[in-house]
Protein backbone atom coordinates (compact mmCIF):
# COMPACT_ATOMS: atom_id res chain seq x y z
CA MET A 1 -0.02 0.00 0.02
CA VAL A 2 2.88 2.34 0.73
CA LEU A 3 4.33 2.00 -2.76
CA ARG A 4 0.92 2.61 -4.38
CA ARG A 5 0.47 5.75 -2.22
CA ILE A 6 3.93 7.02 -3.29
CA PHE A 7 2.85 6.64 -6.92
CA PHE A 8 -0.37 8.49 -6.09
CA ARG A 9 1.58 11.40 -4.66
CA TRP A 10 4.17 11.35 -7.50
CA LEU A 11 1.61 11.72 -10.33
CA PHE A 12 1.29 15.58 -10.37
CA PRO A 13 4.99 16.37 -9.68
CA ALA A 14 5.99 13.93 -12.44
CA ALA A 15 4.19 16.14 -14.99
CA PHE A 16 6.75 18.84 -14.25
CA VAL A 17 9.85 16.80 -13.30
CA LEU A 18 9.94 14.44 -16.31
CA PRO A 19 9.91 17.13 -19.03
CA LEU A 20 12.46 19.08 -17.02
CA TRP A 21 14.60 15.91 -16.89
CA LEU A 22 14.52 15.65 -20.66
CA PHE A 23 15.94 19.22 -20.93
CA ILE A 24 18.57 18.57 -18.28
CA GLY A 25 19.51 15.23 -19.84
CA TRP A 26 19.89 16.93 -23.22
CA ILE A 27 22.27 19.47 -21.71
CA VAL A 28 24.26 17.06 -19.50
CA PHE A 29 24.54 14.14 -21.92
CA SER A 30 25.11 16.24 -25.00
CA GLY A 31 21.88 15.54 -26.82
CA GLY A 32 23.71 16.61 -29.90
CA SER A 33 22.31 17.75 -33.12
CA GLY A 34 19.53 20.17 -34.02
CA TRP A 35 17.29 17.23 -34.71
CA ALA A 36 17.53 16.14 -31.06
CA LEU A 37 16.68 19.67 -29.96
CA LEU A 38 13.70 19.72 -32.34
CA TRP A 39 12.62 16.39 -30.94
CA LEU A 40 13.03 17.73 -27.42
CA PHE A 41 10.74 20.68 -28.09
CA MET A 42 8.04 18.25 -29.21
CA ALA A 43 8.61 15.52 -26.63
CA ALA A 44 8.74 17.67 -23.44
CA PRO A 45 5.24 19.19 -23.99
CA ALA A 46 3.92 15.78 -25.04
CA VAL A 47 5.24 14.20 -21.81
CA PHE A 48 3.77 17.08 -19.77
CA VAL A 49 0.30 16.86 -21.35
CA SER A 50 0.14 13.07 -21.36
CA GLN A 51 1.20 12.88 -17.67
CA LEU A 52 -1.42 15.47 -16.74
CA ILE A 53 -4.19 13.64 -18.60
CA LEU A 54 -3.10 10.31 -17.10
CA THR A 55 -3.05 11.84 -13.64
CA LEU A 56 -6.56 13.22 -14.02
CA VAL A 57 -7.97 9.94 -15.36
CA VAL A 58 -6.30 7.90 -12.60
CA ARG A 59 -7.43 10.29 -9.84
CA ALA A 60 -10.98 10.36 -11.25
CA ARG A 61 -11.56 6.80 -10.00
CA ALA A 62 -13.48 6.52 -6.73
CA SER A 63 -11.24 3.70 -5.46
CA VAL A 64 -8.15 5.82 -5.97
CA ARG A 65 -9.73 8.83 -4.24
CA GLU A 66 -10.91 6.67 -1.30
CA SER A 67 -7.69 4.83 -0.67
CA ARG A 68 -5.41 7.68 -1.88
CA ALA A 69 -3.42 4.98 -3.71
CA VAL A 70 -3.24 3.86 -7.33
CA SER A 71 -3.97 0.30 -8.37
CA TRP A 72 -1.17 -2.23 -8.82
CA ARG A 73 -1.74 -2.17 -12.55
CA ASP A 74 -1.28 1.63 -12.56
CA ALA A 75 1.82 1.43 -10.34
CA ALA A 76 3.52 -1.10 -12.62
CA GLY A 77 2.58 0.74 -15.81
CA ILE A 78 3.54 4.15 -14.51
CA GLY A 79 6.81 2.80 -13.16
CA VAL A 80 7.86 1.22 -16.44
CA TRP A 81 6.75 4.33 -18.40
CA HIS A 82 8.70 6.71 -16.15
CA VAL A 83 11.81 4.49 -16.26
CA ALA A 84 11.60 4.60 -20.11
CA ILE A 85 11.30 8.42 -20.06
CA VAL A 86 14.23 8.80 -17.66
CA ALA A 87 16.31 6.46 -19.82
CA LEU A 88 15.27 8.42 -22.88
CA GLY A 89 16.71 11.54 -21.20
CA LEU A 90 20.13 9.93 -21.26
CA PHE A 91 20.19 10.43 -25.04
CA ASP A 92 22.11 7.27 -25.82
CA SER A 93 21.97 6.91 -29.60
CA ARG A 94 22.08 3.11 -29.46
CA ILE A 95 18.84 2.76 -27.52
CA PHE A 96 17.16 6.06 -28.25
CA PHE A 97 14.64 4.89 -30.86
CA PRO A 98 13.51 1.74 -29.00
CA LEU A 99 13.03 3.81 -25.85
CA LEU A 100 11.09 6.41 -27.77
CA VAL A 101 8.78 3.74 -29.16
CA LEU A 102 8.44 2.18 -25.67
CA SER A 103 7.59 5.52 -24.08
CA VAL A 104 4.93 6.41 -26.71
CA LEU A 105 3.36 2.94 -26.54
CA GLY A 106 3.56 3.03 -22.74
CA ALA A 107 1.66 6.33 -22.64
CA LEU A 108 -1.08 4.97 -24.88
CA LEU A 109 -1.39 1.70 -22.97
CA LEU A 110 -1.54 3.49 -19.65
CA PHE A 111 -4.18 5.85 -20.92
CA TRP A 112 -6.42 3.05 -22.20
CA SER A 113 -5.82 0.96 -19.09
CA SER A 114 -6.80 3.85 -16.89
CA LEU A 115 -9.83 4.54 -18.95
CA ALA A 116 -10.90 0.92 -18.75
CA GLN A 117 -10.48 0.94 -14.99
CA LEU A 118 -12.47 4.19 -14.72
CA TRP A 119 -15.18 2.77 -16.92
CA ASN A 120 -15.45 -0.44 -14.86
CA GLU A 121 -15.77 1.51 -11.64
CA ALA A 122 -18.16 4.10 -13.02
CA ARG A 123 -20.76 1.90 -14.66
CA GLY A 124 -23.59 0.69 -12.48
CA VAL A 125 -23.53 -2.92 -11.51
CA ALA A 126 -26.91 -4.44 -11.01
CA THR A 127 -27.39 -7.99 -9.70
CA VAL A 128 -30.60 -9.66 -10.78
CA MET A 129 -31.92 -12.21 -8.31
CA HIS A 130 -34.79 -14.65 -8.78
CA THR A 131 -37.51 -15.69 -6.36
CA SER A 132 -38.49 -19.30 -5.85
CA ASP A 133 -41.25 -18.88 -8.48
CA GLY A 134 -38.78 -17.48 -11.06
CA THR A 135 -39.69 -13.81 -10.78
CA ALA A 136 -36.63 -11.59 -11.31
CA TYR A 137 -35.92 -8.59 -9.11
CA ILE A 138 -33.06 -6.27 -8.32
CA PRO A 139 -32.19 -6.24 -4.59
CA PRO A 140 -32.20 -2.87 -2.85
CA VAL A 141 -28.87 -1.07 -2.55
CA ARG A 142 -27.36 -1.38 0.93
CA GLU A 143 -26.16 1.93 2.18
CA ARG A 144 -23.10 2.13 4.36
CA PRO A 145 -23.93 2.70 7.98
CA ALA A 146 -23.10 6.17 9.14
CA ALA A 147 -20.10 6.39 11.47
CA PRO A 148 -21.14 7.02 15.04
CA VAL A 149 -20.58 10.60 16.09
CA ASP A 150 -19.09 11.14 19.49
CA GLY A 151 -20.90 14.20 20.86
CA GLU A 152 -22.19 15.67 24.03
CA VAL A 153 -24.84 13.60 25.71
CA ILE A 154 -27.44 15.31 27.84
CA VAL A 155 -29.41 13.19 30.29
CA VAL A 156 -32.66 14.59 31.60
CA SER A 157 -34.12 12.71 34.48
CA GLU A 158 -37.73 13.04 35.46
CA THR A 159 -38.71 13.26 39.09
CA ARG A 160 -42.21 13.15 40.38
CA ARG A 161 -43.38 16.04 42.45
CA PRO A 162 -45.49 15.33 45.36
CA ASP A 163 -49.07 16.52 44.75
């Protein structure tokens, strides 16, 4: 649960840190030619926007808001995607293109996975039950009991007055 909560807290900062890392990596690791700079000016905003969209879709789920933790599927996908982006910022020409493809596919897969999880949680689930004579019915929704409120208790005792 701790790891999933760390990913939950990391989602918004990652939208700013990962594009910044691409710029820092280009400077530190000598990204090289003008083509790499042109790629960088397209990739950094793309990473920023895709991370923000992914964050909003993941945080839109009720289970994520309740537990303040992403699902294990989200944690694994986001982890692999972020490692690919960090490795992409190293600008190693031998693995640059495969990492670029992996990061783009990872973003698309994460987006669709998050949408599928959101859809599954958002749609209404109705259970149809049958009586002994075969009549179908939908059982009533059970509401969660309200948490007891500790408050002030006033006790009024009645005493009889002599007539």
